[in-house]
PDB file of C-alpha atoms and ligand atoms in Angstrom:
ATOM      1  CA  UNK A 220       0.319   0.146   0.201  1.00  0.00           C
ATOM      2  CA  UNK A 221       1.675   3.511  -0.864  1.00  0.00           C
ATOM      3  CA  UNK A 222       1.533   5.956   2.042  1.00  0.00           C
ATOM      4  CA  UNK A 223      -1.075   8.209   1.838  1.00  0.00           C
ATOM      5  CA  UNK A 224      -1.305  12.072   2.089  1.00  0.00           C
ATOM      6  CA  UNK A 225      -3.872  14.554   0.968  1.00  0.00           C
ATOM      7  CA  UNK A 226      -4.435  18.430   0.896  1.00  0.00           C
ATOM      8  CA  UNK A 227      -7.626  19.703   3.268  1.00  0.00           C
ATOM      9  CA  UNK A 228      -9.621  22.596   2.446  1.00  0.00           C
ATOM     10  CA  UNK A 229     -12.915  24.415   1.914  1.00  0.00           C
ATOM     11  CA  UNK A 230     -12.965  24.945  -1.530  1.00  0.00           C
ATOM     12  CA  UNK A 231     -10.248  22.289  -2.484  1.00  0.00           C
ATOM     13  CA  UNK A 232     -11.257  21.410  -5.958  1.00  0.00           C
ATOM     14  CA  UNK A 233      -9.082  23.761  -7.590  1.00  0.00           C
ATOM     15  CA  UNK A 234      -6.287  22.598  -5.612  1.00  0.00           C
ATOM     16  CA  UNK A 235      -2.835  22.065  -7.879  1.00  0.00           C
ATOM     17  CA  UNK A 236      -1.260  20.050  -4.966  1.00  0.00           C
ATOM     18  CA  UNK A 237      -2.651  16.324  -6.226  1.00  0.00           C
ATOM     19  CA  UNK A 238      -1.292  17.394  -9.657  1.00  0.00           C
ATOM     20  CA  UNK A 239       2.195  18.652  -7.973  1.00  0.00           C
ATOM     21  CA  UNK A 240       2.975  15.673  -5.750  1.00  0.00           C
ATOM     22  CA  UNK A 241       1.954  13.589  -8.548  1.00  0.00           C
ATOM     23  CA  UNK A 242       4.945  14.721 -10.387  1.00  0.00           C
ATOM     24  CA  UNK A 243       7.015  14.711  -7.373  1.00  0.00           C
ATOM     25  CA  UNK A 244       6.157  10.696  -6.625  1.00  0.00           C
ATOM     26  CA  UNK A 245       6.772   9.873 -10.296  1.00  0.00           C
ATOM     27  CA  UNK A 246      10.225  11.980 -10.188  1.00  0.00           C
ATOM     28  CA  UNK A 247      11.702  10.522  -6.806  1.00  0.00           C
ATOM     29  CA  UNK A 248      10.099   6.849  -7.394  1.00  0.00           C
ATOM     30  CA  UNK A 249       8.618   7.164  -4.106  1.00  0.00           C
ATOM     31  CA  UNK A 250       5.550   5.257  -3.471  1.00  0.00           C
ATOM     32  CA  UNK A 251       2.624   7.407  -2.336  1.00  0.00           C
ATOM     33  CA  UNK A 252      -1.231   8.801  -2.918  1.00  0.00           C
ATOM     34  CA  UNK A 253      -2.081  12.014  -2.697  1.00  0.00           C
ATOM     35  CA  UNK A 254      -5.926  12.852  -2.922  1.00  0.00           C
ATOM     36  CA  UNK A 255      -7.826  16.432  -2.216  1.00  0.00           C
ATOM     37  CA  UNK A 256     -10.092  16.524   1.340  1.00  0.00           C
ATOM     38  CA  UNK A 257     -13.247  18.593   1.040  1.00  0.00           C
ATOM     39  CA  UNK A 258     -13.602  19.414   4.781  1.00  0.00           C
ATOM     40  CA  UNK A 259     -16.954  20.836   6.295  1.00  0.00           C
ATOM     41  CA  UNK A 260     -15.882  24.235   7.680  1.00  0.00           C
ATOM     42  CA  UNK A 261     -16.914  23.627  11.053  1.00  0.00           C
ATOM     43  CA  UNK A 262     -15.404  20.113  10.936  1.00  0.00           C
ATOM     44  CA  UNK A 263     -11.916  20.162  10.111  1.00  0.00           C
ATOM     45  CA  UNK A 264     -10.300  18.590  13.286  1.00  0.00           C
ATOM     46  CA  UNK A 265     -12.603  15.586  12.990  1.00  0.00           C
ATOM     47  CA  UNK A 266     -12.073  15.553   9.367  1.00  0.00           C
ATOM     48  CA  UNK A 267      -7.904  15.116  10.464  1.00  0.00           C
ATOM     49  CA  UNK A 268      -8.293  12.626  13.231  1.00  0.00           C
ATOM     50  CA  UNK A 269     -10.351  10.689  10.400  1.00  0.00           C
ATOM     51  CA  UNK A 270      -7.760  10.860   7.724  1.00  0.00           C
ATOM     52  CA  UNK A 271      -5.206   9.735  10.548  1.00  0.00           C
ATOM     53  CA  UNK A 272      -7.312   6.996  11.762  1.00  0.00           C
ATOM     54  CA  UNK A 273      -7.648   5.633   8.080  1.00  0.00           C
ATOM     55  CA  UNK A 274      -3.859   5.730   7.249  1.00  0.00           C
ATOM     56  CA  UNK A 275      -2.954   8.846   6.491  1.00  0.00           C
ATOM     57  CA  UNK A 276       0.828  10.519   6.802  1.00  0.00           C
ATOM     58  CA  UNK A 277       0.493  13.759   6.188  1.00  0.00           C
ATOM     59  CA  UNK A 278      -1.710  16.568   5.240  1.00  0.00           C
ATOM     60  CA  UNK A 279      -1.247  19.805   3.422  1.00  0.00           C
ATOM     61  CA  UNK A 280      -3.638  22.546   4.907  1.00  0.00           C
ATOM     62  CA  UNK A 281      -5.223  25.380   2.488  1.00  0.00           C
ATOM     63  CA  UNK A 282      -7.992  28.007   2.691  1.00  0.00           C
ATOM     64  CA  UNK A 283      -9.804  28.522   5.859  1.00  0.00           C
ATOM     65  CA  UNK A 284      -8.073  25.981   7.997  1.00  0.00           C
ATOM     66  CA  UNK A 285      -4.518  27.439   8.588  1.00  0.00           C
ATOM     67  CA  UNK A 286      -5.292  29.063  11.447  1.00  0.00           C
ATOM     68  CA  UNK A 287      -7.220  25.923  12.930  1.00  0.00           C
ATOM     69  CA  UNK A 288      -4.424  23.651  11.988  1.00  0.00           C
ATOM     70  CA  UNK A 289      -1.694  25.481  14.135  1.00  0.00           C
ATOM     71  CA  UNK A 290      -4.049  25.127  16.970  1.00  0.00           C
ATOM     72  CA  UNK A 291      -4.060  21.449  16.959  1.00  0.00           C
ATOM     73  CA  UNK A 292      -0.765  20.859  16.144  1.00  0.00           C
ATOM     74  CA  UNK A 293       1.183  19.437  19.708  1.00  0.00           C
ATOM     75  CA  UNK A 294       4.484  20.979  18.033  1.00  0.00           C
ATOM     76  CA  UNK A 295       4.731  23.231  15.431  1.00  0.00           C
ATOM     77  CA  UNK A 296       8.141  24.840  13.631  1.00  0.00           C
ATOM     78  CA  UNK A 297       9.896  27.963  14.918  1.00  0.00           C
ATOM     79  CA  UNK A 298       8.446  29.739  11.544  1.00  0.00           C
ATOM     80  CA  UNK A 299       4.842  28.426  11.956  1.00  0.00           C
ATOM     81  CA  UNK A 300       5.093  29.638  15.495  1.00  0.00           C
ATOM     82  CA  UNK A 301       6.049  32.872  14.450  1.00  0.00           C
ATOM     83  CA  UNK A 302       2.811  32.947  11.705  1.00  0.00           C
ATOM     84  CA  UNK A 303       0.977  31.093  13.870  1.00  0.00           C
ATOM     85  CA  UNK A 304      -0.613  29.625  10.835  1.00  0.00           C
ATOM     86  CA  UNK A 305       0.257  25.696   9.626  1.00  0.00           C
ATOM     87  CA  UNK A 306      -0.069  24.175   6.113  1.00  0.00           C
ATOM     88  CA  UNK A 307       1.692  21.499   6.292  1.00  0.00           C
ATOM     89  CA  UNK A 308       0.693  18.334   9.265  1.00  0.00           C
ATOM     90  CA  UNK A 309       2.934  15.325   9.824  1.00  0.00           C
ATOM     91  CA  UNK A 310       2.013  12.528  11.940  1.00  0.00           C
ATOM     92  CA  UNK A 311       4.155  11.794  14.655  1.00  0.00           C
ATOM     93  CA  UNK A 312       4.176   9.075  17.068  1.00  0.00           C
ATOM     94  CA  UNK A 313       1.075   9.935  19.222  1.00  0.00           C
ATOM     95  CA  UNK A 314       1.434  14.155  18.121  1.00  0.00           C
ATOM     96  CA  UNK A 315       0.965  15.953  15.249  1.00  0.00           C
ATOM     97  CA  UNK A 316       3.743  18.348  14.236  1.00  0.00           C
ATOM     98  CA  UNK A 317       2.445  21.685  12.253  1.00  0.00           C
ATOM     99  CA  UNK A 318       4.920  23.715   9.623  1.00  0.00           C
ATOM    100  CA  UNK A 319       4.270  26.398   7.863  1.00  0.00           C
ATOM    101  CA  UNK A 320       6.186  26.032   4.137  1.00  0.00           C
ATOM    102  CA  UNK A 321       4.749  29.639   2.287  1.00  0.00           C
ATOM    103  CA  UNK A 322       7.824  31.135   3.285  1.00  0.00           C
ATOM    104  CA  UNK A 323      10.639  28.871   2.268  1.00  0.00           C
ATOM    105  CA  UNK A 324       8.299  28.614  -0.929  1.00  0.00           C
ATOM    106  CA  UNK A 325       8.204  32.255  -1.936  1.00  0.00           C
ATOM    107  CA  UNK A 326      11.859  32.964  -0.920  1.00  0.00           C
ATOM    108  CA  UNK A 327      13.295  30.164  -2.869  1.00  0.00           C
ATOM    109  CA  UNK A 328      11.535  31.036  -5.753  1.00  0.00           C
ATOM    110  CA  UNK A 329      12.464  34.727  -5.440  1.00  0.00           C
ATOM    111  CA  UNK A 330      16.392  34.308  -4.406  1.00  0.00           C
ATOM    112  CA  UNK A 331      16.960  30.931  -6.644  1.00  0.00           C
ATOM    113  CA  UNK A 332      14.352  30.595  -9.163  1.00  0.00           C
ATOM    114  CA  UNK A 333      13.910  34.268 -10.366  1.00  0.00           C
ATOM    115  CA  UNK A 334      17.684  34.800  -9.451  1.00  0.00           C
ATOM    116  CA  UNK A 335      16.984  38.050  -7.228  1.00  0.00           C
ATOM    117  CA  UNK A 336      18.961  38.264  -4.110  1.00  0.00           C
ATOM    118  CA  UNK A 337      16.723  40.006  -1.584  1.00  0.00           C
ATOM    119  CA  UNK A 338      19.693  40.998   1.058  1.00  0.00           C
ATOM    120  CA  UNK A 339      19.608  44.826   1.037  1.00  0.00           C
ATOM    121  CA  UNK A 340      16.782  45.396  -0.839  1.00  0.00           C
ATOM    122  CA  UNK A 341      13.546  47.632   0.371  1.00  0.00           C
ATOM    123  CA  UNK A 342      10.750  45.502   0.030  1.00  0.00           C
ATOM    124  CA  UNK A 343       6.816  46.197   0.152  1.00  0.00           C
ATOM    125  CA  UNK A 344       4.375  43.379   1.167  1.00  0.00           C
ATOM    126  CA  UNK A 345       1.130  44.600   0.311  1.00  0.00           C
ATOM    127  CA  UNK A 346      -1.540  42.522   2.652  1.00  0.00           C
ATOM    128  CA  UNK A 347      -1.523  41.013   6.284  1.00  0.00           C
ATOM    129  CA  UNK A 348      -3.980  37.965   5.539  1.00  0.00           C
ATOM    130  CA  UNK A 349      -2.827  34.613   6.122  1.00  0.00           C
ATOM    131  CA  UNK A 350      -0.650  34.412   3.012  1.00  0.00           C
ATOM    132  CA  UNK A 351       1.271  37.754   4.103  1.00  0.00           C
ATOM    133  CA  UNK A 352       2.407  36.814   8.180  1.00  0.00           C
ATOM    134  CA  UNK A 353       3.586  33.126   6.826  1.00  0.00           C
ATOM    135  CA  UNK A 354       6.368  34.700   4.717  1.00  0.00           C
ATOM    136  CA  UNK A 355       7.295  37.719   7.206  1.00  0.00           C
ATOM    137  CA  UNK A 356      10.081  35.744   8.780  1.00  0.00           C
ATOM    138  CA  UNK A 357      11.674  34.085   6.272  1.00  0.00           C
ATOM    139  CA  UNK A 358      11.892  37.742   4.015  1.00  0.00           C
ATOM    140  CA  UNK A 359      13.462  38.682   7.324  1.00  0.00           C
ATOM    141  CA  UNK A 360      15.941  36.121   7.152  1.00  0.00           C
ATOM    142  CA  UNK A 361      17.393  37.234   4.268  1.00  0.00           C
ATOM    143  CA  UNK A 362      17.921  40.233   5.780  1.00  0.00           C
ATOM    144  CA  UNK A 363      16.587  43.303   3.440  1.00  0.00           C
ATOM    145  CA  UNK A 364      17.404  47.048   4.098  1.00  0.00           C
ATOM    146  CA  UNK A 365      13.651  47.434   4.985  1.00  0.00           C
ATOM    147  CA  UNK A 366      10.416  45.116   4.803  1.00  0.00           C
ATOM    148  CA  UNK A 367       7.206  47.818   4.393  1.00  0.00           C
ATOM    149  CA  UNK A 368       3.834  46.409   4.913  1.00  0.00           C
ATOM    150  CA  UNK A 369       0.553  47.472   3.873  1.00  0.00           C
ATOM    151  CA  UNK A 370      -2.933  46.677   4.550  1.00  0.00           C
ATOM    152  CA  UNK A 371      -6.620  47.875   4.137  1.00  0.00           C
ATOM    153  CA  UNK A 372      -7.561  47.182   7.186  1.00  0.00           C
ATOM    154  CA  UNK A 373      -3.992  48.911   8.841  1.00  0.00           C
ATOM    155  CA  UNK A 374      -4.415  47.587  12.339  1.00  0.00           C
ATOM    156  CA  UNK A 375      -3.577  44.399  11.115  1.00  0.00           C
ATOM    157  CA  UNK A 376      -0.527  45.642   9.790  1.00  0.00           C
ATOM    158  CA  UNK A 377       0.673  47.173  12.793  1.00  0.00           C
ATOM    159  CA  UNK A 378      -0.380  43.900  14.831  1.00  0.00           C
ATOM    160  CA  UNK A 379       2.716  42.067  12.295  1.00  0.00           C
ATOM    161  CA  UNK A 380       4.725  44.770  12.804  1.00  0.00           C
ATOM    162  CA  UNK A 381       4.731  44.463  16.502  1.00  0.00           C
ATOM    163  CA  UNK A 382       4.790  40.966  16.327  1.00  0.00           C
ATOM    164  CA  UNK A 383       8.001  40.925  14.026  1.00  0.00           C
ATOM    165  CA  UNK A 384       9.708  43.924  14.779  1.00  0.00           C
ATOM    166  CA  UNK A 385      12.192  41.956  17.232  1.00  0.00           C
ATOM    167  CA  UNK A 386      13.032  39.937  13.999  1.00  0.00           C
ATOM    168  CA  UNK A 387      14.301  42.656  11.661  1.00  0.00           C
ATOM    169  CA  UNK A 388      13.460  46.078  10.472  1.00  0.00           C
ATOM    170  CA  UNK A 389       9.495  45.703   9.684  1.00  0.00           C
ATOM    171  CA  UNK A 390       7.557  49.066   8.908  1.00  0.00           C
ATOM    172  CA  UNK A 391       3.743  48.995   9.138  1.00  0.00           C
ATOM    173  CA  UNK A 392       2.569  51.816   6.671  1.00  0.00           C
ATOM    174  CA  UNK A 393      -0.880  52.692   5.342  1.00  0.00           C
ATOM    175  CA  UNK A 394      -1.354  53.052   1.779  1.00  0.00           C
ATOM    176  CA  UNK A 395      -1.335  56.942   1.721  1.00  0.00           C
ATOM    177  CA  UNK A 396       2.215  56.860   3.164  1.00  0.00           C
ATOM    178  CA  UNK A 397       3.348  55.038  -0.345  1.00  0.00           C
ATOM    179  CA  UNK A 398       3.265  57.997  -2.451  1.00  0.00           C
ATOM    180  CA  UNK A 399       7.381  58.731  -2.568  1.00  0.00           C
ATOM    181  CA  UNK A 400       8.023  55.801  -1.813  1.00  0.00           C
ATOM    182  CA  UNK A 401      10.517  53.342  -4.087  1.00  0.00           C
ATOM    183  CA  UNK A 402      10.585  49.710  -3.332  1.00  0.00           C
ATOM    184  CA  UNK A 403      12.846  47.155  -5.150  1.00  0.00           C
ATOM    185  CA  UNK A 404      10.576  44.143  -4.606  1.00  0.00           C
ATOM    186  CA  UNK A 405       7.087  44.558  -4.502  1.00  0.00           C
ATOM    187  CA  UNK A 406       4.528  41.717  -3.351  1.00  0.00           C
ATOM    188  CA  UNK A 407       1.129  41.142  -3.658  1.00  0.00           C
ATOM    189  CA  UNK A 408      -0.265  38.878  -1.071  1.00  0.00           C
ATOM    190  CA  UNK A 409      -4.002  40.050  -0.879  1.00  0.00           C
ATOM    191  CA  UNK A 410      -6.723  38.150  -2.537  1.00  0.00           C
ATOM    192  CA  UNK A 411      -7.578  40.920  -4.353  1.00  0.00           C
ATOM    193  CA  UNK A 412      -6.538  39.366  -7.814  1.00  0.00           C
ATOM    194  CA  UNK A 413      -9.041  36.957  -6.987  1.00  0.00           C
ATOM    195  CA  UNK A 414     -11.752  39.562  -7.522  1.00  0.00           C
ATOM    196  CA  UNK A 415      -9.823  40.672 -10.618  1.00  0.00           C
ATOM    197  CA  UNK A 416      -9.306  43.823  -8.354  1.00  0.00           C
ATOM    198  CA  UNK A 417      -6.115  46.088  -7.378  1.00  0.00           C
ATOM    199  CA  UNK A 418      -4.663  47.005  -4.115  1.00  0.00           C
ATOM    200  CA  UNK A 419      -4.699  51.128  -3.758  1.00  0.00           C
ATOM    201  CA  UNK A 420      -1.117  51.175  -4.032  1.00  0.00           C
ATOM    202  CA  UNK A 421       0.202  54.400  -5.779  1.00  0.00           C
ATOM    203  CA  UNK A 422       1.592  54.233  -9.170  1.00  0.00           C
ATOM    204  CA  UNK A 423       5.398  55.379  -9.141  1.00  0.00           C
ATOM    205  CA  UNK A 424       6.418  52.772  -5.982  1.00  0.00           C
ATOM    206  CA  UNK A 425       8.567  50.584  -8.471  1.00  0.00           C
ATOM    207  CA  UNK A 426      12.339  51.400  -8.328  1.00  0.00           C
ATOM    208  CA  UNK A 427      14.166  50.764 -11.585  1.00  0.00           C
ATOM    209  CA  UNK A 428      14.804  47.034 -11.963  1.00  0.00           C
ATOM    210  CA  UNK A 429      12.357  45.912  -9.365  1.00  0.00           C
ATOM    211  CA  UNK A 430      10.740  42.622  -9.362  1.00  0.00           C
ATOM    212  CA  UNK A 431       6.673  42.497  -8.979  1.00  0.00           C
ATOM    213  CA  UNK A 432       5.228  39.493  -7.329  1.00  0.00           C
ATOM    214  CA  UNK A 433       1.654  38.308  -7.261  1.00  0.00           C
ATOM    215  CA  UNK A 434       1.485  35.246  -5.036  1.00  0.00           C
ATOM    216  CA  UNK A 435      -1.935  34.556  -7.124  1.00  0.00           C
ATOM    217  CA  UNK A 436      -1.034  32.444  -9.401  1.00  0.00           C
ATOM    218  CA  UNK A 437      -2.754  30.668 -12.671  1.00  0.00           C
ATOM    219  CA  UNK A 438      -4.561  33.343 -14.447  1.00  0.00           C
ATOM    220  CA  UNK A 439      -2.206  34.724 -16.998  1.00  0.00           C
ATOM    221  CA  UNK A 440      -1.211  38.434 -15.809  1.00  0.00           C
ATOM    222  CA  UNK A 441      -3.443  39.545 -13.049  1.00  0.00           C
ATOM    223  CA  UNK A 442      -4.758  43.118 -12.590  1.00  0.00           C
ATOM    224  CA  UNK A 443      -1.480  43.857 -10.240  1.00  0.00           C
ATOM    225  CA  UNK A 444       0.997  42.670 -12.711  1.00  0.00           C
ATOM    226  CA  UNK A 445      -0.486  44.692 -15.458  1.00  0.00           C
ATOM    227  CA  UNK A 446      -0.300  47.667 -13.479  1.00  0.00           C
ATOM    228  CA  UNK A 447       3.182  47.120 -12.577  1.00  0.00           C
ATOM    229  CA  UNK A 448       3.815  46.310 -16.403  1.00  0.00           C
ATOM    230  CA  UNK A 449       2.131  49.848 -17.187  1.00  0.00           C
ATOM    231  CA  UNK A 450       4.777  51.057 -14.992  1.00  0.00           C
ATOM    232  CA  UNK A 451       7.334  49.980 -16.990  1.00  0.00           C
ATOM    233  CA  UNK A 452       8.682  46.533 -14.468  1.00  0.00           C
ATOM    234  CA  UNK A 453      10.270  44.087 -16.815  1.00  0.00           C
ATOM    235  CA  UNK A 454      10.635  41.291 -13.951  1.00  0.00           C
ATOM    236  CA  UNK A 455       7.256  40.210 -13.386  1.00  0.00           C
ATOM    237  CA  UNK A 456       6.360  36.935 -11.423  1.00  0.00           C
ATOM    238  CA  UNK A 457       2.908  35.451 -10.497  1.00  0.00           C
ATOM    239  CA  UNK A 458       3.228  32.567  -7.653  1.00  0.00           C
ATOM    240  CA  UNK A 459       3.394  29.117  -9.573  1.00  0.00           C
ATOM    241  CA  UNK A 460       6.907  29.085  -8.160  1.00  0.00           C
ATOM    242  CA  UNK A 461       5.509  29.726  -4.680  1.00  0.00           C
ATOM    243  CA  UNK A 462       3.417  27.211  -4.856  1.00  0.00           C
ATOM    244  CA  UNK A 463       5.478  24.532  -6.474  1.00  0.00           C
ATOM    245  CA  UNK A 464       8.464  25.362  -3.972  1.00  0.00           C
ATOM    246  CA  UNK A 465       6.314  25.294  -0.806  1.00  0.00           C
ATOM    247  CA  UNK A 466       5.160  21.784  -1.657  1.00  0.00           C
ATOM    248  CA  UNK A 467       8.395  20.113  -2.561  1.00  0.00           C
ATOM    249  CA  UNK A 468       9.551  21.708   1.093  1.00  0.00           C
ATOM    250  CA  UNK A 469       6.144  19.940   2.795  1.00  0.00           C
ATOM    251  CA  UNK A 470       7.489  16.812   0.315  1.00  0.00           C
ATOM    252  CA  UNK A 471      10.732  17.156   1.701  1.00  0.00           C
ATOM    253  CA  UNK A 472       9.666  17.190   5.379  1.00  0.00           C
ATOM    254  CA  UNK A 473       7.469  13.998   4.785  1.00  0.00           C
ATOM    255  CA  UNK A 474       9.751  11.819   2.637  1.00  0.00           C
ATOM    256  CA  UNK A 475      13.245  13.438   3.272  1.00  0.00           C
ATOM    257  CA  UNK A 476      13.837  14.098  -0.457  1.00  0.00           C
ATOM    258  CA  UNK A 477      14.231  17.384  -2.404  1.00  0.00           C
ATOM    259  CA  UNK A 478      12.179  16.924  -5.424  1.00  0.00           C
ATOM    260  CA  UNK A 479      13.268  19.102  -8.830  1.00  0.00           C
ATOM    261  CA  UNK A 480      10.927  21.779  -9.198  1.00  0.00           C
ATOM    262  CA  UNK A 481      11.606  23.393 -12.456  1.00  0.00           C
ATOM    263  CA  UNK A 482      10.220  20.967 -14.324  1.00  0.00           C
ATOM    264  CA  UNK A 483       6.996  20.845 -12.182  1.00  0.00           C
ATOM    265  CA  UNK A 484       6.465  24.694 -12.667  1.00  0.00           C
ATOM    266  CA  UNK A 485       7.164  24.468 -16.191  1.00  0.00           C
ATOM    267  CA  UNK A 486       4.267  21.999 -16.929  1.00  0.00           C
ATOM    268  CA  UNK A 487       1.999  24.141 -14.411  1.00  0.00           C
ATOM    269  CA  UNK A 488       2.691  27.457 -16.172  1.00  0.00           C
ATOM    270  CA  UNK A 489       2.206  25.136 -19.756  1.00  0.00           C
ATOM    271  CA  UNK A 490      -1.397  24.447 -18.322  1.00  0.00           C
ATOM    272  CA  UNK A 491      -2.355  27.685 -17.455  1.00  0.00           C
TER     273      UNK A 491
HETATM  274  P1  NDP B 659      -6.530  36.154   3.380  1.00  0.00           P
HETATM  275  O1  NDP B 659      -8.165  36.376   3.184  1.00  0.00           O
HETATM  276  O2  NDP B 659      -6.074  35.324   4.700  1.00  0.00           O
HETATM  277  O3  NDP B 659      -5.946  37.605   3.606  1.00  0.00           O
HETATM  278  C1  NDP B 659      -6.292  38.672   2.258  1.00  0.00           C
HETATM  279  C2  NDP B 659      -5.634  39.834   2.341  1.00  0.00           C
HETATM  280  O4  NDP B 659      -5.824  40.617   1.282  1.00  0.00           O
HETATM  281  C3  NDP B 659      -6.376  40.642   3.526  1.00  0.00           C
HETATM  282  O5  NDP B 659      -4.846  41.090   3.926  1.00  0.00           O
HETATM  283  C4  NDP B 659      -7.232  41.309   2.830  1.00  0.00           C
HETATM  284  O6  NDP B 659      -7.253  43.182   2.928  1.00  0.00           O
HETATM  285  C5  NDP B 659      -6.323  42.037   1.443  1.00  0.00           C
HETATM  286  N1  NDP B 659      -7.139  42.264   0.434  1.00  0.00           N
HETATM  287  C6  NDP B 659      -8.579  41.816  -0.169  1.00  0.00           C
HETATM  288  N2  NDP B 659      -9.218  42.283  -1.493  1.00  0.00           N
HETATM  289  C7  NDP B 659      -8.309  43.274  -1.026  1.00  0.00           C
HETATM  290  C8  NDP B 659      -8.748  44.509  -1.949  1.00  0.00           C
HETATM  291  N3  NDP B 659      -9.704  44.378  -2.978  1.00  0.00           N
HETATM  292  N4  NDP B 659      -7.833  45.494  -1.976  1.00  0.00           N
HETATM  293  C9  NDP B 659      -6.558  45.350  -0.842  1.00  0.00           C
HETATM  294  N5  NDP B 659      -6.642  44.527  -0.031  1.00  0.00           N
HETATM  295  C10 NDP B 659      -7.750  43.275  -0.136  1.00  0.00           C
HETATM  296  O7  NDP B 659      -5.845  35.381   2.281  1.00  0.00           O
HETATM  297  P2  NDP B 659      -4.462  34.655   2.320  1.00  0.00           P
HETATM  298  O8  NDP B 659      -3.664  35.543   2.628  1.00  0.00           O
HETATM  299  O9  NDP B 659      -4.409  33.603   2.023  1.00  0.00           O
HETATM  300  O10 NDP B 659      -4.266  34.722   0.572  1.00  0.00           O
HETATM  301  C11 NDP B 659      -3.821  35.811  -0.218  1.00  0.00           C
HETATM  302  C12 NDP B 659      -3.554  35.358  -1.559  1.00  0.00           C
HETATM  303  O11 NDP B 659      -2.204  34.831  -1.710  1.00  0.00           O
HETATM  304  C13 NDP B 659      -4.491  34.468  -2.569  1.00  0.00           C
HETATM  305  O12 NDP B 659      -4.729  35.187  -3.954  1.00  0.00           O
HETATM  306  C14 NDP B 659      -3.923  33.337  -2.532  1.00  0.00           C
HETATM  307  O13 NDP B 659      -4.129  32.672  -3.592  1.00  0.00           O
HETATM  308  C15 NDP B 659      -2.228  34.196  -2.608  1.00  0.00           C
HETATM  309  N6  NDP B 659      -1.313  32.393  -2.485  1.00  0.00           N
HETATM  310  C16 NDP B 659      -0.757  31.484  -2.659  1.00  0.00           C
HETATM  311  C17 NDP B 659       0.284  31.082  -2.525  1.00  0.00           C
HETATM  312  C18 NDP B 659       1.062  30.489  -2.991  1.00  0.00           C
HETATM  313  O14 NDP B 659       1.749  29.348  -3.246  1.00  0.00           O
HETATM  314  N7  NDP B 659       1.142  31.092  -4.416  1.00  0.00           N
HETATM  315  C19 NDP B 659      -0.006  30.085  -1.169  1.00  0.00           C
HETATM  316  C20 NDP B 659      -0.836  31.091  -0.087  1.00  0.00           C
HETATM  317  C21 NDP B 659      -1.970  31.957  -0.998  1.00  0.00           C
HETATM  318  P3  NDP B 659      -8.087  43.136   5.015  1.00  0.00           P
HETATM  319  O15 NDP B 659      -7.202  42.667   6.038  1.00  0.00           O
HETATM  320  O16 NDP B 659      -8.448  44.424   5.088  1.00  0.00           O
HETATM  321  O17 NDP B 659      -9.397  42.105   5.061  1.00  0.00           O
END
C-alpha cells in the first residue's frame, strides 16, 4: 500500500497540490498517493482525525483552515509559530507536527528561481492575511534593508509590525504613506487579484530593476502585474513558483527527499 497524503480545504477542488505531488512522486520514485479532502468548515479537526485513523501520514492545509491547523498541532516549527498558521501537518507518534512552508517557498522562488537576491533590498508586502504573515519571518531572514507592510485594514499591519519587529526592520504603513516611496521588490499578498481587483497602491512605487510578484497564480497577468507592467516593470512573476516550492518543502518534510521543482513549474505554466 502506498503511503497516503492529501490536501485539505474548503473549497479544495481547484487545488493543484494533487497534480504537483503526483509529479514529485513519479520523479523521485516515492510510493505515495495524494488526494484532496473537502472538509466541512466547522469539522476540520474531525476530518483530520479521520484521516489519521484511515492510515494517512501527512496533510497540506489550505484556505480556510491554516489557523485551525496551528491550533490542533501538538508541536510546531519556529516559522509556523511566528506565523501562527500551519500549512503542513505530519503525524508523529501520538502527536501532530505543524509547519508552514509558504515563506520558504516564496523565498526560494524569488532568490533561487528568479535569481533576485533579497539582502539589502527595500521590500513592500501588500496584505496582512494568512499568506502575508507566513512569509514575513523567512523574508526577514534574507536581511532586506527594510520590509514595509501595508494593508487595507491598517491595524492588522501594525499588529504584524509589533509581532515581528524583533526579527528585523519591519514598518507598517497606510496606503497613503506610500506616495513618493520606491521599492526593489513589491509582493502582492492580498486576495484582490482573485476578484480581478487591484490593491490601492500609488503609481511610482517600483524602483528601477524592481520585481513585481503576485502570490496569486494561474490566471495569466493579474491586475497587479498588469499595473506593474504599465509602469515599465520588466521583472514580473506570479505565485506558480511559490506554490511548487512550498509543496516541495512539504514533500521534503514527509519523505526526506527534495524533488526537482523546475519541470513541475514549467508543466503548470504550460497548462495555465
Ligand atoms: P486572506 O483572506 O487571509 O487575506 C486576504 C488579504 O487581502 C487581506 O490582507 C485583505 O485585507 C486583502 N485584500 C482583499 N481584497 C483586497 C482589496 N480589494 N484591496 C486590498 N486588499 C485586499 O488570504 P490569504 O492571505 O490566504 O491569500 C492571499 C493571496 O495569496 C490569495 O490570492 C492566495 O491565492 C495567494 N496564496 C498563494 C500561495 C502560493 O503558493 N502561491 C500560497 C498562499 C496564498 P483586509 O485585511 O483589509 O481584509
